[in-house]
Short mmCIF file of C-alpha atoms in Angstrom, two decimals:
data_model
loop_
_atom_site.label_atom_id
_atom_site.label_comp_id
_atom_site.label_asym_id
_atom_site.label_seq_id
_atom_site.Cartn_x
_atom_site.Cartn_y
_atom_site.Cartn_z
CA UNK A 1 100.28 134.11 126.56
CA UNK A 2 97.11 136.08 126.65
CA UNK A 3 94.01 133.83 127.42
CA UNK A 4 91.92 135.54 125.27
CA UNK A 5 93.44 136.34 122.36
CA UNK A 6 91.50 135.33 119.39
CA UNK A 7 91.35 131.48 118.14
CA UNK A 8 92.46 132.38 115.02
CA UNK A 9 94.88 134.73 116.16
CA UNK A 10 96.36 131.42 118.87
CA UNK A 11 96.23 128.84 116.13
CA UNK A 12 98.89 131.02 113.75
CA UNK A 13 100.43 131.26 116.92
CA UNK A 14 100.53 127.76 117.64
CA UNK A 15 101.42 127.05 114.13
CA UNK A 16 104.61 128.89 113.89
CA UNK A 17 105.93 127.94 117.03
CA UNK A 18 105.47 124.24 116.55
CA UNK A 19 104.55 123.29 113.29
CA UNK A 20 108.20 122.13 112.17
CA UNK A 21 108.88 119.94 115.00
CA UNK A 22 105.21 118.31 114.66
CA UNK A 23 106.23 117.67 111.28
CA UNK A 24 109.97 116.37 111.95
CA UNK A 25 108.08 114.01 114.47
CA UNK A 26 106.29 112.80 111.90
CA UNK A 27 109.34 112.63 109.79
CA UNK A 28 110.46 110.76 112.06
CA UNK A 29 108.33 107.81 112.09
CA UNK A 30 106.38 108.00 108.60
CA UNK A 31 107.32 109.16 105.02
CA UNK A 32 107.31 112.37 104.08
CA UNK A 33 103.69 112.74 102.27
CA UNK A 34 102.24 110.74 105.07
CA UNK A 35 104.13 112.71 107.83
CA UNK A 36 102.48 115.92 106.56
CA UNK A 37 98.90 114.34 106.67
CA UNK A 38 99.48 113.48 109.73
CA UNK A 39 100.61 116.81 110.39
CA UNK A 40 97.85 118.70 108.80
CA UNK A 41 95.61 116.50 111.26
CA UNK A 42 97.36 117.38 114.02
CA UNK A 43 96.48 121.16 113.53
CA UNK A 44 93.08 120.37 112.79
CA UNK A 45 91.97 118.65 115.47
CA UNK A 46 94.58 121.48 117.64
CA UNK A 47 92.06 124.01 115.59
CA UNK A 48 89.29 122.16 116.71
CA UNK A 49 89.70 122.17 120.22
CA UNK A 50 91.67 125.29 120.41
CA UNK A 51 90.59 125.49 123.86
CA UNK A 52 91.89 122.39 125.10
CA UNK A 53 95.40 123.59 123.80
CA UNK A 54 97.38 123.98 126.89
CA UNK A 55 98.95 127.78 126.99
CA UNK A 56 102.20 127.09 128.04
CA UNK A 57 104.12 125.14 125.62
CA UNK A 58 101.87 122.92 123.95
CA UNK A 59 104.15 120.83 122.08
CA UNK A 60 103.64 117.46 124.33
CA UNK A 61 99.74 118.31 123.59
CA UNK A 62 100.65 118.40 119.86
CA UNK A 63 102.76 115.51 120.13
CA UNK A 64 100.03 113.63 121.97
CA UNK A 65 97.92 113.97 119.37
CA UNK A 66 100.26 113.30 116.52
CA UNK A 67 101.49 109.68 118.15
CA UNK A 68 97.18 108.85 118.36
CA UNK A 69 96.77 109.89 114.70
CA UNK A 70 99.83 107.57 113.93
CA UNK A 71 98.29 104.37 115.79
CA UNK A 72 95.05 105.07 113.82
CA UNK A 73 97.28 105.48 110.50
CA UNK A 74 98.94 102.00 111.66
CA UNK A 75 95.99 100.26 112.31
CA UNK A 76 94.04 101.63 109.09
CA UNK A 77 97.32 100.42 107.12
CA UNK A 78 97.21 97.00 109.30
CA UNK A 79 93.79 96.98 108.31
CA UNK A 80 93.82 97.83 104.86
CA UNK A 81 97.04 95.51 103.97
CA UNK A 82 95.11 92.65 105.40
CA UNK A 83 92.43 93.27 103.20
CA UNK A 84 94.39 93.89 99.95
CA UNK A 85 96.25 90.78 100.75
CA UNK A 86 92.95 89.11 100.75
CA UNK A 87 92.01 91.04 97.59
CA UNK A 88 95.38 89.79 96.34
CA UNK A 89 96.02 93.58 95.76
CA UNK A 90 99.50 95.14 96.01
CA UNK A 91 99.50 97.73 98.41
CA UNK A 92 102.92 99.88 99.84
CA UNK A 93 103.41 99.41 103.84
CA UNK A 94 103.44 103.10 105.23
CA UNK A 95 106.78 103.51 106.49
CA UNK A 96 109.35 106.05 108.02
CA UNK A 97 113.00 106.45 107.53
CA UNK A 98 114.87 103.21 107.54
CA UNK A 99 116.92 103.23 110.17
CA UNK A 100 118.19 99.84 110.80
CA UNK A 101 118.89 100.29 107.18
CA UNK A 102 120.94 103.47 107.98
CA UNK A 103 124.07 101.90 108.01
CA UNK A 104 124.63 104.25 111.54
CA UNK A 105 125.76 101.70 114.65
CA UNK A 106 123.32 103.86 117.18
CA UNK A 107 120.33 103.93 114.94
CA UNK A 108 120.57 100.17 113.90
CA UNK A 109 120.83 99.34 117.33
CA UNK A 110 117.86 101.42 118.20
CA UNK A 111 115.77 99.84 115.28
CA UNK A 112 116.72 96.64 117.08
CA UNK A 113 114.39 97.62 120.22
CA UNK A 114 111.24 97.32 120.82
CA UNK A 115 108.49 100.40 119.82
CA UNK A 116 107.89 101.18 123.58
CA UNK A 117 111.90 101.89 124.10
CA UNK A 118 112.52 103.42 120.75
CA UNK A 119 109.28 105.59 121.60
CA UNK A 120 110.53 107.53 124.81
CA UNK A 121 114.43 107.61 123.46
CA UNK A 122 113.22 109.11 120.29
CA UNK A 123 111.09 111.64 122.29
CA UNK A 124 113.92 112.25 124.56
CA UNK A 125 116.87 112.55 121.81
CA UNK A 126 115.18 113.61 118.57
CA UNK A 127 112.22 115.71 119.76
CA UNK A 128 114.09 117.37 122.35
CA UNK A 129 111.56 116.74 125.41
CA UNK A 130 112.27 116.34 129.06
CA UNK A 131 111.42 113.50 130.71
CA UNK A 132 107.95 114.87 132.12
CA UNK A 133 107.03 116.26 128.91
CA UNK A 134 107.33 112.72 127.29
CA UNK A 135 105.74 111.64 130.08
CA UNK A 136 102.25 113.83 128.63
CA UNK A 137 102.76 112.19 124.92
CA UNK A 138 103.32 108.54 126.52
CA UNK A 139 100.52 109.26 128.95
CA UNK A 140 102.20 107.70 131.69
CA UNK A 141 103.59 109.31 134.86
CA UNK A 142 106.60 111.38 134.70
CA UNK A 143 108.46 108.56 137.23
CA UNK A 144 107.01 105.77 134.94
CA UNK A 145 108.65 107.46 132.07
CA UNK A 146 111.82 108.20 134.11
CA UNK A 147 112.33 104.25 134.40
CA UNK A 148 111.36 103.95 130.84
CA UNK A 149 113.65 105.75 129.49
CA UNK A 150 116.72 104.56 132.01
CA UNK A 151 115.68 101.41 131.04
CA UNK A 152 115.40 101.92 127.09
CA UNK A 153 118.57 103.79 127.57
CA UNK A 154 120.51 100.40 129.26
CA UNK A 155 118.63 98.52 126.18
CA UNK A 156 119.91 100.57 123.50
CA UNK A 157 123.58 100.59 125.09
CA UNK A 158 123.70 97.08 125.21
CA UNK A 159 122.34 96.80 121.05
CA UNK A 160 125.24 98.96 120.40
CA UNK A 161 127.61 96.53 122.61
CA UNK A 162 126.10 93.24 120.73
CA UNK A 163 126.09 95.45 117.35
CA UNK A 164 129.91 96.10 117.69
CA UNK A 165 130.87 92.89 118.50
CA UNK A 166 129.06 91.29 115.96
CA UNK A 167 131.19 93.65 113.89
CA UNK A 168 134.39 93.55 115.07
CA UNK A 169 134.08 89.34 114.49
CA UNK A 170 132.50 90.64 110.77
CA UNK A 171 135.97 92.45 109.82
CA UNK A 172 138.77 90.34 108.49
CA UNK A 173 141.83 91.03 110.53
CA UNK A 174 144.31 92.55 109.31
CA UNK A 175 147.81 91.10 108.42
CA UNK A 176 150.38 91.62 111.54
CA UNK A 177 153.08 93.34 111.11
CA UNK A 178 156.44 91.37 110.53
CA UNK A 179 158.51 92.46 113.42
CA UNK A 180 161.64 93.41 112.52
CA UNK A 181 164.89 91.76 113.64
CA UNK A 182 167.79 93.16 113.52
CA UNK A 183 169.99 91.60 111.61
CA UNK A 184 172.38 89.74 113.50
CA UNK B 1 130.73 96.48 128.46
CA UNK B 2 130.75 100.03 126.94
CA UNK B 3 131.44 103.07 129.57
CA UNK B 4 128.43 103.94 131.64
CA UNK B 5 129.31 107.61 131.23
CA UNK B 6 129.21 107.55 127.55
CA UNK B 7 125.76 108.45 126.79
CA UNK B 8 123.96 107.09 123.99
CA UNK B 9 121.51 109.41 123.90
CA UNK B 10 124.02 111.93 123.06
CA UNK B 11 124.76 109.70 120.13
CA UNK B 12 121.29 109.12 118.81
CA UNK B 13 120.81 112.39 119.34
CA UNK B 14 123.98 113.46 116.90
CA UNK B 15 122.34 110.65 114.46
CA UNK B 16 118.82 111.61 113.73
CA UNK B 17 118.17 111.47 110.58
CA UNK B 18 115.84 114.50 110.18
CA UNK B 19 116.99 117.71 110.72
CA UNK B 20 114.08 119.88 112.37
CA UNK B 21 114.75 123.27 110.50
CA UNK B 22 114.39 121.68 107.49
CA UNK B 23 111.37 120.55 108.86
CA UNK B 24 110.08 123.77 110.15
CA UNK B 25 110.66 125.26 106.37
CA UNK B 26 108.55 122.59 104.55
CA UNK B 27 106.10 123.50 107.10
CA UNK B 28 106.05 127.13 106.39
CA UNK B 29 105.74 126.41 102.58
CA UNK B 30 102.26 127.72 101.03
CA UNK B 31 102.08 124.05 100.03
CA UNK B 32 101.53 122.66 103.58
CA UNK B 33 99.51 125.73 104.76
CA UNK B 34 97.08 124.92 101.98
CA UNK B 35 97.03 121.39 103.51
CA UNK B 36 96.99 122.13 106.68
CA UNK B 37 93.71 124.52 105.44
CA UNK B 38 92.35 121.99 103.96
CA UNK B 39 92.48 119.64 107.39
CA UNK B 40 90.71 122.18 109.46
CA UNK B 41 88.15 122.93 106.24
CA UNK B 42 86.98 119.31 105.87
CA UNK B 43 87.65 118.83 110.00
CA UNK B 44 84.71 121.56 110.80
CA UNK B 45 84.79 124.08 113.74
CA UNK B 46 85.95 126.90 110.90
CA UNK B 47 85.05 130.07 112.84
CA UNK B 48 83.91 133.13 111.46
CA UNK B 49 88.07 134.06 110.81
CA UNK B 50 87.88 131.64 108.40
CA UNK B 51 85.59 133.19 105.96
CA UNK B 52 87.85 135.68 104.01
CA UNK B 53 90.17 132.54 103.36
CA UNK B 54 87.27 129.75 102.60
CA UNK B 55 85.29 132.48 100.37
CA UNK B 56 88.46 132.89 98.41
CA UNK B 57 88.97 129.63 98.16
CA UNK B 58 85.53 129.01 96.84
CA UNK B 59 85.60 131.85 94.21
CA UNK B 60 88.95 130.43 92.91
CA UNK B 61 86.96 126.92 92.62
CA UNK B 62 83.74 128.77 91.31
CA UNK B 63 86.34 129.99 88.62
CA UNK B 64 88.05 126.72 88.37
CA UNK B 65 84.40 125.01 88.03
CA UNK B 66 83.15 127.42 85.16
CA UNK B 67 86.22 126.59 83.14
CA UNK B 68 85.80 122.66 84.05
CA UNK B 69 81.73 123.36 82.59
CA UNK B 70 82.63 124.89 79.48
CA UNK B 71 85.04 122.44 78.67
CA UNK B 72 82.73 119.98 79.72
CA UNK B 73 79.81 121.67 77.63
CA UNK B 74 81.94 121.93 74.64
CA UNK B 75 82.76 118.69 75.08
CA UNK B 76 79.07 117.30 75.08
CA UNK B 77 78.32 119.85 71.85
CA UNK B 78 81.36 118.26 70.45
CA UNK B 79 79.77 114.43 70.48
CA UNK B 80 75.51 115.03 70.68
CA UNK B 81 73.91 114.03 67.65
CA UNK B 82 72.15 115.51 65.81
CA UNK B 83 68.92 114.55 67.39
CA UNK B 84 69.67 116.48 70.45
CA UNK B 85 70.01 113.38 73.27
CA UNK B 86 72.78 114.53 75.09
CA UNK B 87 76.18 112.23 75.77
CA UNK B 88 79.32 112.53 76.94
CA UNK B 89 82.90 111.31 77.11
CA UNK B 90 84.15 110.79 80.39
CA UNK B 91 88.38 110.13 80.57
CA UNK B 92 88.11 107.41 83.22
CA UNK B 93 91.86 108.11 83.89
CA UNK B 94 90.58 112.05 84.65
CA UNK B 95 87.58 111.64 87.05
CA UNK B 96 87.79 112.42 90.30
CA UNK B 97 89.01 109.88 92.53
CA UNK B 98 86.43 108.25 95.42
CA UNK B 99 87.08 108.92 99.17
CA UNK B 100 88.62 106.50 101.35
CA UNK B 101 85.05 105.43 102.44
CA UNK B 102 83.62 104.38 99.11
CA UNK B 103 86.48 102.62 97.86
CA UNK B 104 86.39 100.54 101.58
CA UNK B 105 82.61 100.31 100.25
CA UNK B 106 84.07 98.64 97.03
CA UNK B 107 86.28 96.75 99.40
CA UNK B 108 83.39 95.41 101.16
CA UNK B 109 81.42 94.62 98.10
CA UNK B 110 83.75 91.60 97.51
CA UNK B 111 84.91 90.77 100.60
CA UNK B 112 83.05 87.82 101.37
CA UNK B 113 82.73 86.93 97.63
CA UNK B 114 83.15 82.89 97.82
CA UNK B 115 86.11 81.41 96.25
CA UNK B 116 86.21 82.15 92.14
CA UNK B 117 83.63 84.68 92.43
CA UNK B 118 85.52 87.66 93.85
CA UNK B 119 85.16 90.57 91.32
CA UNK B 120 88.99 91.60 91.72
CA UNK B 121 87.57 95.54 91.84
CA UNK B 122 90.57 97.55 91.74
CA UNK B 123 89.46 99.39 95.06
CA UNK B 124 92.48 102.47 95.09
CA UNK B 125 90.98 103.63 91.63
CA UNK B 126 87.32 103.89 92.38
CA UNK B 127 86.42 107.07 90.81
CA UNK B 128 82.93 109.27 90.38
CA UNK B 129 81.20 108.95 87.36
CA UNK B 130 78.24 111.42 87.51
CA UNK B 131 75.65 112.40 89.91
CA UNK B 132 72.21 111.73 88.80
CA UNK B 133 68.97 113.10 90.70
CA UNK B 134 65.27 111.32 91.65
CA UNK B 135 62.93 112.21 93.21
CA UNK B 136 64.78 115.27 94.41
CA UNK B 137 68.08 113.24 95.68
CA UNK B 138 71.02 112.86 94.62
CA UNK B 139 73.13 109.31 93.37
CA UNK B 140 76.39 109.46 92.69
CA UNK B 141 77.54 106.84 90.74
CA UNK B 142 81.06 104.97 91.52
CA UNK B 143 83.22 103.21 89.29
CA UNK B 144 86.54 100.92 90.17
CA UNK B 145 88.35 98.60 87.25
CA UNK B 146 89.02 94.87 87.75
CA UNK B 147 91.66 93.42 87.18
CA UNK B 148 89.69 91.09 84.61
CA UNK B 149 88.89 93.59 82.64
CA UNK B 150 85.50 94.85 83.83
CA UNK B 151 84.66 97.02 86.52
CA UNK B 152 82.28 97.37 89.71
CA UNK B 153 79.79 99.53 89.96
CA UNK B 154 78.13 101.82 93.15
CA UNK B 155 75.32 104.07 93.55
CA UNK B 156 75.58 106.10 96.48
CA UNK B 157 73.15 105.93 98.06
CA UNK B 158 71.67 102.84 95.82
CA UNK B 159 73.08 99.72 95.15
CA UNK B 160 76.36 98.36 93.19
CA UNK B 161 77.38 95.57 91.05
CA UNK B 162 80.13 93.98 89.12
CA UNK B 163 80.52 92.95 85.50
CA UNK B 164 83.96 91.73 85.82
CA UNK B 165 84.88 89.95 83.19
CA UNK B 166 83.44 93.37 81.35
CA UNK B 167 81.39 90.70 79.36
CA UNK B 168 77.65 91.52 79.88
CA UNK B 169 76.54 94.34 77.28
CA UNK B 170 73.55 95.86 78.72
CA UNK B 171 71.93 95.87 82.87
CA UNK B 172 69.05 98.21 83.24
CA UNK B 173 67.57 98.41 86.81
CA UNK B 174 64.43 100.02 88.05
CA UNK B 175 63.55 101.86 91.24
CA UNK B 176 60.22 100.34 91.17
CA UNK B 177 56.53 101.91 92.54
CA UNK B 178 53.12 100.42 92.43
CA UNK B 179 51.54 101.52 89.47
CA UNK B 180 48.60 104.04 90.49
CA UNK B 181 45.36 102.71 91.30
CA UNK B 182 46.72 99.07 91.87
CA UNK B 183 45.97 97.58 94.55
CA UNK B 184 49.84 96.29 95.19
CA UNK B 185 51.43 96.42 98.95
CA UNK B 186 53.77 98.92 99.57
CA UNK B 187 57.35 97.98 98.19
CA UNK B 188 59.87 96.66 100.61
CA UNK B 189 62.62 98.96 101.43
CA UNK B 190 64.78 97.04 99.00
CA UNK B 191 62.65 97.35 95.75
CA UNK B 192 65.23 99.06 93.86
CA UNK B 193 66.76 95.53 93.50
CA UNK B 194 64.18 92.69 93.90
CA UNK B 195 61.52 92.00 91.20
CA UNK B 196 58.41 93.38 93.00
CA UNK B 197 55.27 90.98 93.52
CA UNK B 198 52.96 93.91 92.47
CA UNK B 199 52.00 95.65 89.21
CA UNK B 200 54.86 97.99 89.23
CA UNK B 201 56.35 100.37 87.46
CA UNK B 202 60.16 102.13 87.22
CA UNK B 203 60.35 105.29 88.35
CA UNK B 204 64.42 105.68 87.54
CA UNK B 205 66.68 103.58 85.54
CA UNK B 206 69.90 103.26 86.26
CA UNK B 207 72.44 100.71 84.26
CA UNK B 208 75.44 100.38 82.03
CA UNK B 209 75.93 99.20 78.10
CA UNK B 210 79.35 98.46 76.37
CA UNK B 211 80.13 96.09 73.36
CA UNK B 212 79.27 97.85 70.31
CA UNK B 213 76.53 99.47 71.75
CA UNK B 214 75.86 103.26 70.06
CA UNK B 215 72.94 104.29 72.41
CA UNK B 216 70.54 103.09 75.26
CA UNK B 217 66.93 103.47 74.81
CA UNK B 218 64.33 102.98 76.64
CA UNK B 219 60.40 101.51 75.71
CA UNK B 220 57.21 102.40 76.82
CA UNK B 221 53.88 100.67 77.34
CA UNK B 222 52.13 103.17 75.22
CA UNK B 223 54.89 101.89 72.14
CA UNK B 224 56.78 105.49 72.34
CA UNK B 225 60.31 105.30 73.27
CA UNK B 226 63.35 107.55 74.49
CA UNK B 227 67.23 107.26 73.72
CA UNK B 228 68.64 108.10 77.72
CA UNK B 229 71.34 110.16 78.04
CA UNK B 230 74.58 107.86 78.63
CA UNK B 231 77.91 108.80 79.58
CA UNK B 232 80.71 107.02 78.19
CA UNK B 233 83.77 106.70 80.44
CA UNK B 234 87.07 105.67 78.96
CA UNK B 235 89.71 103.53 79.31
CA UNK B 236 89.95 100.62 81.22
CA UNK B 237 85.89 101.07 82.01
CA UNK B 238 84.89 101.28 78.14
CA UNK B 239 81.40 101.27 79.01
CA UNK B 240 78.52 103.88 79.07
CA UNK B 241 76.32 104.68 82.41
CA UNK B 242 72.91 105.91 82.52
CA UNK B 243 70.96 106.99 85.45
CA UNK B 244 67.36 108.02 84.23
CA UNK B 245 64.66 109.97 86.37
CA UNK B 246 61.26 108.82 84.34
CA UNK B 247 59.02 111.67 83.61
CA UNK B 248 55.99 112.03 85.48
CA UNK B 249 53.92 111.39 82.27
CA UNK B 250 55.46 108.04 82.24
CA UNK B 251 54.14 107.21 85.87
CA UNK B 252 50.81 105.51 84.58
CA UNK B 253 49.97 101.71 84.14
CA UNK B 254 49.62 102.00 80.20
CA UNK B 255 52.54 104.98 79.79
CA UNK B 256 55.18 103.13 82.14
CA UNK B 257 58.74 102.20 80.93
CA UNK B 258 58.99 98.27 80.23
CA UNK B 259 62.41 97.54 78.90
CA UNK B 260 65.65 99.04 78.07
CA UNK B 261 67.25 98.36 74.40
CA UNK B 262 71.31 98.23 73.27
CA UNK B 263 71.20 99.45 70.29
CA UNK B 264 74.51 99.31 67.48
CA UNK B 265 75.53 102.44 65.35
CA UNK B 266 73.51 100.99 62.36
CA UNK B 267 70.34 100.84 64.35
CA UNK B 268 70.21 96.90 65.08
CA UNK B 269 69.08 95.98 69.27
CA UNK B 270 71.98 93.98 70.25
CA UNK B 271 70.15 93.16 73.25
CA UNK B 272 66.85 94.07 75.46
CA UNK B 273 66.57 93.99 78.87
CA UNK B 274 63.21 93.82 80.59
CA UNK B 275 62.23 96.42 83.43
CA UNK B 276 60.55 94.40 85.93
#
């Protein structure tokens, strides 16, 4: 990528390449008119400091900033539903797709972890990164993120084994078979 | 135990529930460019690149705000009187909504509001009223329903209030001066809302009226008075605001503006409130 190309020039740049999979991020974790403010935020601050965009793929940069601008969205909602429930108001909790609603084993047993785990799998499975590249959203070391996700990984395997046990006591068994005898 | 070698994130991988490329085509629509323009608009650091796009933008909303002003001038022609004071009608339900900061201002209003005295301002529909200029600045005046039927009030910058039952028919407040020549202390910085110790005077009124109320006017010391512009603002609000720069030939000890009348359509004061 040429260092010097113009800023506006780099930002359409930046924009084409990565713009859908900011958004499906967001997607990911917020709904839909929410996920594209936080995208549009993303880009802004990415327009802003345009410098500190790192040339070679800049998606964990982009990332990066998208998970901050989510924590600030979820503490501004945290915020503003504890006021409103002071106010007595009625106010919607932001929220992204419901998964453990999904009715899928993998992604009920995925809602079932903790947001640390479901963080770096969801990074690693859904956003497509390597480990080291999660490693610059997480902002933790590319070994800490290693363990983190073989960990999360062991986690999520054993939700699934609880999951399908719990299900397999949940479905009525089925009538056996008369065995057949032959007639004497 | 389920196999080691069966990898799960293989399977959560096959299961997510939003498919990128339909992501990367909402975020190519002209929709979520404009956005996305918008962000990096309001976010600053627009470089010279930006200019074509930003001056288009603002001739399409120079357009957009000549249309808005002749509807809104043909509106105003539509309901001024005769006697030339200018009013208007202002669809509550069409003004433009208030930024995330004033309506946290709202929020804060009635925050700490004891036990049976919270106003219950409807925060999410806060929405601007008019801007009104003194003294060469500019006060934009909030408005936000409660859900008692009144509403809460914010001048920005200024002060707010609430009438939230919607009961009271008339507030008029000063920004109060020392009159000229008297030998009053300076006001405190908050003299737009305490009752000065010092012969004062108003040099802006700013206030509400609903109930039957037709028009707002305003008295003099001299005996002359002045029907204020109002605007009316719709449903739920059903109330008028003024926000009233005195003229300078007003700004005198015996010329000064003493108290604000409610008057009905057939002419009778409903109610007076004293400047002060």
């Amino acid at each position: 990528m040429n260092q010097l190309e113009p800023a506006e020039e780099r930002f359409e740049r930046l924009f084409s390449a990565y713009a859908g999979r900011v958004l499906a991020y967001a997607l990911r974790r917020v709904d839909g008119d929410a996920a594209q403010d936080v995208t549009a935020d993303v880009f802004a601050v990415a327009w802003r400091r345009i410098d500190s965009v790192p040339h070679e793929d800049a998606l964990p940069w982009l990332l990066a900033v998208a998970r901050r601008t989510l924590a600030n969205q979820h503490r501004t909602a945290r915020r503003q539903r504890a006021l409103s429930d002071r106010l007595q108001l009625n106010m919607p909790a932001p929220h992204g797709p419901d998964i453990a609603a999904s009715g899928s084993g993998v992604l009920e047993a995925l809602a079932s972890l903790t947001e640390r785990d479901r963080e770096v799998l969801m990074l690693i499975a859904w956003d497509g990164l390597a480990s080291a590249e999660a490693a610059l959203v997480l902002g933790c070391s590319p070994v800490a993120c290693r363990i983190r996700l073989h960990r999360a990984r062991s986690r999520l395997r054993r939700a699934m084994d609880r999951s399908s046990s719990v299900e397999s006591d949940r479905v009525p068994l089925r009538p056996q078979r008369m065995k057949e005898t032959p007639d004497a | 135990m389920r196999d080691d070698r069966f990898d799960v994130v293989e399977m959560l991988r096959a299961a997510d529930p939003v498919s990128t490329d339909a992501a990367s085509e909402l975020a190519e629509s002209s929709s979520f460019r404009n956005r996305v323009a918008g962000a990096r608009t309001c976010d600053g650091g627009a470089s010279t690149a930006d200019l074509p796009r930003i001056r288009r933008r603002h001739v399409r909303g120079a357009r957009r705000a000549a249309v808005y002003a002749a509807a809104a001038i043909a509106l105003v022609l539509a309901v001024t009187p005769a006697f030339g004071v200018s009013y208007s009608f202002l669809p509550f339900v069409e003004a433009e909504k208030a930024p995330e900061q004033i309506q946290l201002d709202f929020a804060r209003l009635q925050a700490g509001a004891p036990e049976g005295m919270d106003p219950r301002a409807i925060t999410s529909e806060t929405r601007k009223i008019f801007v009104s200029t003194f003294e060469g600045s500019q006060h934009t005046l909030w408005v936000a329903p409660t859900s008692g039927g009144g509403f809460c009030y914010e001048w920005t910058p200024g002060f707010g209030g609430c009438n939230a039952s919607g009961e009271q028919r008339l507030s008029a407040i000063g920004a109060m001066a020392p009159v000229p020549g008297s030998s009053a202390a300076p006001p405190p910085p908050s003299s737009v809302t305490t009752v000065p110790d010092y012969d004062a005077m108003p040099l802006w009124i700013a206030g509400y009226a609903k109930g039957g109320v037709d028009k707002v006017v305003v008295n003099f010391e001299d005996g002359s008075t002045q029907e204020l512009p109002v605007t009316w603002v719709g449903a739920p609000i059903d109330a008028g605001f003024f926000g009233y720069d005195v003229p300078s030939a007003h700004e005198t000890a015996v010329a000064r503006a003493i108290a604000v009348d409610a008057v009905s359509a057939d002419g009778t004061v409903l109610e007076t409130q004293e400047l002060k």
